[in-house]
CSV table of C-alpha atoms in Angstrom, one decimal:
chain,number,residue,atom,x,y,z
U,1,MET,CA,31.0,-51.0,80.8
U,2,TYR,CA,27.6,-50.2,78.7
U,3,GLU,CA,25.5,-52.4,77.5
U,4,GLN,CA,25.2,-52.9,73.7
U,5,ARG,CA,21.8,-52.5,72.2
U,6,PRO,CA,21.6,-54.5,68.7
U,7,VAL,CA,21.3,-52.2,65.5
U,8,ARG,CA,17.9,-52.9,63.7
U,9,PRO,CA,18.9,-53.5,59.7
U,10,ASP,CA,16.0,-51.8,58.5
U,11,LEU,CA,16.9,-48.0,60.5
U,12,VAL,CA,20.4,-47.9,58.7
U,13,ARG,CA,20.3,-46.6,55.0
U,14,ASP,CA,23.0,-48.0,52.5
U,15,ALA,CA,24.1,-50.7,54.6
U,16,PRO,CA,24.8,-54.0,52.5
U,17,PRO,CA,22.9,-56.6,52.9
U,18,GLY,CA,23.9,-59.3,56.0
U,19,HIS,CA,26.7,-56.2,57.4
U,20,LEU,CA,25.4,-54.8,60.5
U,21,PRO,CA,27.2,-51.5,62.1
U,22,GLY,CA,28.9,-52.0,65.3
U,23,PRO,CA,28.6,-49.8,68.3
U,24,GLY,CA,31.4,-47.3,67.1
U,25,THR,CA,29.7,-47.3,63.4
U,26,ARG,CA,28.6,-43.4,62.6
U,27,ARG,CA,26.2,-43.2,59.8
U,28,PRO,CA,27.2,-41.2,56.4
U,29,SER,CA,26.1,-37.5,56.6
U,30,GLY,CA,23.1,-37.1,54.8
U,31,THR,CA,21.3,-40.0,55.9
U,32,ARG,CA,18.5,-40.9,58.3
U,33,GLY,CA,16.7,-43.7,59.6
U,34,VAL,CA,13.0,-44.4,58.0
U,35,HIS,CA,10.9,-42.8,60.9
U,36,GLU,CA,13.2,-40.2,61.9
U,37,PRO,CA,12.0,-36.5,60.5
U,38,ASP,CA,14.3,-34.1,58.3
U,39,PRO,CA,15.1,-31.4,60.7
U,40,HIS,CA,15.6,-29.0,57.5
U,41,GLY,CA,11.9,-30.2,56.2
U,42,ALA,CA,10.2,-33.2,54.6
U,43,GLY,CA,12.8,-36.1,54.0
U,44,GLU,CA,11.9,-36.2,50.7
U,45,GLN,CA,14.6,-34.6,48.1
U,46,ARG,CA,13.3,-31.8,45.9
U,47,PRO,CA,14.7,-31.4,42.8
U,48,GLU,CA,15.8,-27.5,43.1
U,49,GLN,CA,17.8,-28.9,45.8
U,50,TYR,CA,20.4,-30.5,43.2
U,51,GLY,CA,20.3,-27.8,40.8
U,52,MET,CA,17.4,-29.3,38.4
U,53,PRO,CA,15.4,-27.6,36.5
U,54,VAL,CA,11.8,-27.7,37.3
U,55,ALA,CA,9.0,-28.2,34.8
U,56,PRO,CA,6.1,-25.8,34.4
U,57,PRO,CA,2.8,-26.1,35.5
U,58,PRO,CA,0.4,-27.7,32.7
U,59,PRO,CA,-1.5,-25.0,31.1
U,60,PRO,CA,-5.3,-25.1,32.1
U,61,PRO,CA,-7.7,-26.7,29.7
U,62,VAL,CA,-8.7,-24.7,26.6
U,63,HIS,CA,-12.8,-25.3,25.8
U,64,VAL,CA,-13.5,-25.1,22.1
U,65,HIS,CA,-16.7,-24.8,21.4
U,66,HIS,CA,-18.2,-26.1,18.4
U,67,LEU,CA,-20.5,-24.7,15.8
U,68,PRO,CA,-23.6,-27.2,15.7
U,69,ARG,CA,-23.9,-28.8,12.4
U,70,ARG,CA,-26.8,-27.0,10.4
U,71,SER,CA,-29.5,-29.9,8.9
U,72,PRO,CA,-29.4,-29.6,5.0
U,73,ASP,CA,-32.6,-28.4,3.3
U,74,PRO,CA,-35.4,-30.6,3.1
U,75,SER,CA,-37.0,-29.0,0.3
U,76,ILE,CA,-33.6,-30.0,-2.0
U,77,HIS,CA,-34.4,-33.7,-2.3
U,78,VAL,CA,-38.4,-32.9,-3.1
U,79,VAL,CA,-36.6,-31.0,-6.4
U,80,HIS,CA,-34.3,-34.1,-7.1
U,81,GLY,CA,-37.2,-36.4,-6.4
U,82,VAL,CA,-39.3,-34.2,-8.8
U,83,LEU,CA,-36.0,-34.2,-11.7
U,84,THR,CA,-35.9,-37.9,-11.3
U,85,VAL,CA,-39.2,-38.8,-11.9
U,86,ALA,CA,-39.1,-36.0,-14.9
U,87,THR,CA,-36.2,-37.8,-16.4
U,88,PHE,CA,-37.1,-40.8,-15.5
U,89,GLY,CA,-34.7,-42.0,-13.2
U,90,LEU,CA,-31.4,-40.6,-15.3
U,91,TRP,CA,-31.1,-38.0,-12.6
U,92,LEU,CA,-31.1,-40.4,-9.7
U,93,PRO,CA,-27.0,-40.9,-9.7
U,94,VAL,CA,-27.1,-37.0,-9.3
U,95,TRP,CA,-29.1,-37.3,-6.6
U,96,ILE,CA,-26.7,-39.7,-4.6
U,97,VAL,CA,-23.5,-37.7,-5.3
U,98,HIS,CA,-25.4,-34.3,-4.2
U,99,THR,CA,-26.5,-36.4,-1.1
U,100,ILE,CA,-23.0,-37.4,-0.3
U,101,VAL,CA,-21.8,-34.5,-0.6
U,102,MET,CA,-24.1,-32.8,1.6
U,103,ALA,CA,-23.4,-35.4,4.5
U,104,ALA,CA,-19.7,-34.9,4.2
U,105,GLN,CA,-20.0,-31.6,4.4
U,106,GLY,CA,-18.8,-30.2,7.7
U,107,PRO,CA,-20.0,-27.7,10.1
U,108,ARG,CA,-19.9,-24.0,8.4
U,109,PRO,CA,-19.2,-21.3,10.7
U,110,ALA,CA,-21.8,-18.2,10.9
U,111,PRO,CA,-20.3,-15.1,9.6
U,112,VAL,CA,-19.2,-12.6,12.4
U,113,PRO,CA,-21.0,-9.6,12.2
U,114,VAL,CA,-18.9,-6.6,12.2
U,115,PRO,CA,-20.0,-3.0,13.5
U,116,VAL,CA,-19.9,-0.4,10.6
U,117,ARG,CA,-19.6,3.1,12.1
U,118,PRO,CA,-22.4,5.6,10.0
U,119,MET,CA,-20.5,7.9,7.6
U,120,MET,CA,-20.7,11.3,9.1
U,121,PRO,CA,-21.4,14.2,6.6
U,122,ALA,CA,-17.5,16.3,6.3
U,123,GLY,CA,-19.8,19.7,6.6
U,124,PRO,CA,-21.9,21.9,4.9
U,125,PRO,CA,-22.0,21.3,1.0
U,126,VAL,CA,-20.1,23.9,-0.6
U,127,PRO,CA,-21.8,26.5,-3.3
U,128,PRO,CA,-20.5,26.3,-7.1
U,129,PRO,CA,-18.6,29.4,-7.4
U,130,SER,CA,-20.9,32.5,-8.5
U,131,PRO,CA,-20.1,33.9,-12.5
U,132,GLU,CA,-18.2,36.8,-10.7
U,133,GLN,CA,-16.0,34.6,-8.8
U,134,ILE,CA,-15.5,32.7,-12.2
U,135,ASN,CA,-14.5,35.9,-13.8
U,136,HIS,CA,-11.8,37.1,-11.1
U,137,ALA,CA,-10.3,33.4,-11.6
U,138,ALA,CA,-10.3,33.6,-15.5
U,139,VAL,CA,-7.9,37.3,-15.4
U,140,GLN,CA,-6.0,36.2,-12.8
U,141,GLN,CA,-5.0,33.2,-14.9
U,142,ALA,CA,-4.5,35.8,-18.1
U,143,ALA,CA,-2.1,38.2,-16.3
U,144,ALA,CA,-0.2,35.3,-14.6
U,145,ARG,CA,0.4,33.9,-17.9
U,146,ALA,CA,1.6,37.3,-19.2
U,147,TYR,CA,3.8,37.6,-16.4
U,148,ARG,CA,5.1,34.5,-17.1
U,149,ARG,CA,5.9,35.1,-20.7
U,150,ARG,CA,7.7,38.5,-19.7
U,151,GLU,CA,9.4,36.5,-17.3
U,152,ALA,CA,10.6,33.6,-19.8
U,153,ARG,CA,11.1,36.4,-22.7
U,154,GLY,CA,13.7,38.1,-20.7
U,155,LEU,CA,15.5,35.0,-19.7
U,156,ALA,CA,15.8,34.0,-23.6
U,157,MET,CA,17.3,37.4,-24.2
U,158,HIS,CA,19.7,37.3,-21.4
U,159,ASN,CA,21.3,33.4,-21.9
U,160,PRO,CA,19.4,32.5,-25.6
U,161,LEU,CA,21.5,29.0,-25.0
U,162,MET,CA,19.6,27.9,-21.6
U,163,ALA,CA,16.2,29.2,-23.4
U,164,ARG,CA,16.9,26.3,-26.4
U,165,GLU,CA,17.8,23.7,-23.4
U,166,LEU,CA,14.6,25.0,-21.7
U,167,ARG,CA,12.8,25.1,-25.1
U,168,ILE,CA,11.2,27.9,-24.5
U,169,GLY,CA,9.1,28.9,-27.4
U,170,ARG,CA,8.7,25.5,-28.6
U,171,THR,CA,5.1,24.6,-28.8
U,172,ASP,CA,6.2,22.2,-31.6
U,173,VAL,CA,7.3,20.3,-28.7
U,174,PRO,CA,5.0,17.6,-26.0
U,175,PRO,CA,4.1,19.8,-22.9
U,176,TYR,CA,5.5,16.7,-20.9
U,177,ARG,CA,9.3,17.7,-23.0
U,178,ARG,CA,9.2,21.1,-21.6
U,179,PRO,CA,9.2,21.8,-17.9
U,180,TYR,CA,9.7,25.2,-18.1
U,181,ASP,CA,6.3,27.1,-18.6
U,182,ASP,CA,7.0,29.9,-20.5
U,183,GLY,CA,3.4,31.7,-20.6
U,184,GLY,CA,2.9,30.4,-24.6
U,185,LEU,CA,5.8,32.2,-26.4
U,186,ILE,CA,6.3,31.0,-29.4
U,187,ASP,CA,9.9,31.2,-31.3
U,188,VAL,CA,8.7,32.1,-35.0
U,189,ASN,CA,12.5,31.2,-35.9
U,190,LEU,CA,12.5,27.4,-34.9
U,191,VAL,CA,8.5,26.3,-34.7
U,192,PRO,CA,6.9,25.0,-38.0
U,193,ALA,CA,4.6,26.7,-40.1
U,194,GLN,CA,1.1,24.9,-38.8
U,195,GLU,CA,2.5,26.7,-35.1
U,196,LEU,CA,2.5,30.1,-36.6
U,197,THR,CA,-1.2,29.4,-37.6
U,198,ARG,CA,-1.4,30.7,-33.6
U,199,PHE,CA,-1.1,34.3,-34.1
U,200,GLY,CA,-4.0,33.6,-36.2
U,201,ILE,CA,-2.9,33.3,-39.8
U,202,ALA,CA,-3.9,31.6,-42.4
U,203,THR,CA,-2.1,28.2,-43.2
U,204,GLU,CA,-0.5,29.4,-46.6
U,205,THR,CA,0.4,32.7,-45.1
U,206,ALA,CA,2.7,30.6,-42.7
U,207,GLU,CA,3.9,28.3,-45.4
U,208,ARG,CA,4.7,31.7,-46.9
U,209,ILE,CA,6.2,33.2,-43.5
U,210,VAL,CA,8.8,30.0,-43.3
U,211,ALA,CA,9.7,30.2,-47.2
U,212,ILE,CA,11.4,33.8,-46.3
U,213,ARG,CA,12.9,32.8,-42.6
U,214,ASP,CA,14.7,30.5,-44.7
U,215,GLN,CA,15.7,32.9,-47.6
U,216,VAL,CA,17.1,35.8,-44.8
U,217,GLY,CA,18.3,33.7,-42.0
U,218,GLY,CA,15.2,34.2,-39.6
U,219,PHE,CA,13.7,37.7,-38.0
U,220,SER,CA,15.1,40.0,-35.3
U,221,SER,CA,11.3,41.1,-34.4
U,222,ALA,CA,8.1,41.6,-35.0
U,223,GLU,CA,8.3,44.4,-36.9
U,224,GLU,CA,10.8,42.8,-39.1
U,225,LEU,CA,8.8,39.4,-40.0
U,226,ALA,CA,5.0,42.2,-40.3
U,227,THR,CA,7.3,44.5,-43.1
U,228,ILE,CA,9.3,41.6,-45.1
U,229,ALA,CA,5.9,38.9,-44.7
U,230,ASP,CA,3.7,41.9,-45.8
U,231,LEU,CA,1.3,41.0,-42.5
U,232,PRO,CA,-1.8,43.3,-41.9
U,233,PRO,CA,-0.9,45.5,-39.2
U,234,LYS,CA,-3.7,44.0,-36.7
U,235,LEU,CA,-1.8,41.3,-36.4
U,236,LEU,CA,1.3,43.1,-34.8
U,237,PRO,CA,0.0,43.0,-31.3
U,238,GLU,CA,0.2,39.3,-31.6
U,239,LEU,CA,3.3,38.7,-32.7
U,240,LEU,CA,4.4,41.4,-30.2
U,241,GLU,CA,3.0,39.6,-26.9
U,242,TYR,CA,3.6,35.7,-28.3
U,243,GLY,CA,6.4,35.7,-30.7
U,244,LEU,CA,9.9,35.4,-29.8
U,245,TYR,CA,12.6,36.3,-32.2
U,246,LEU,CA,15.7,34.6,-30.8
U,247,PRO,CA,19.0,34.8,-33.2
């Protein structure tokens, strides 16, 4: 026979008060005595063993740098004192209010200096164009306009409807409504009398040409215009170069 030893109640967990387990009673799994070491680690149960979220560590303390309060300029009080004496005390309330406002103002942060990079020159200065270069550019522009006139005249002769739509030769229409650059052509059979003065003729002669145009129904060429309107021969080159005679 084995000798039965007394069991200490404080070494048995989850035992109801006044109950002592017998010699053949097993303790529940997972329970240990107070002084018995846990073979799997510390006796204290960790939260992650139960699937509970673990709180992150607290953030490090942030050190806030406070700018020192700038002391008010003492000379302003001297000015207030002089004004108070000069106004026989009437300036005293203003002095008091200004002192309260100055005391209530918080510290003003000093502006942070921003480095400014010096501007580097883009390069050596470009010399102005010479007179020869200016003349050469003017000749090129005149030649380009003459080419555009020939191109626009050929388009108008082959497709008069498109010429009307593009407003070729309509110098009386604002440029923003004439997207096609015709080089300066003048539609003799449509423009008013004021536009005919671009040929170098007087206003009275231009009005007479418009009257004749209405009678004969238009002109078919520069030679016909010069003959019917009795124009001087010196105008014929202008009528040939800049005139457009659409039916």
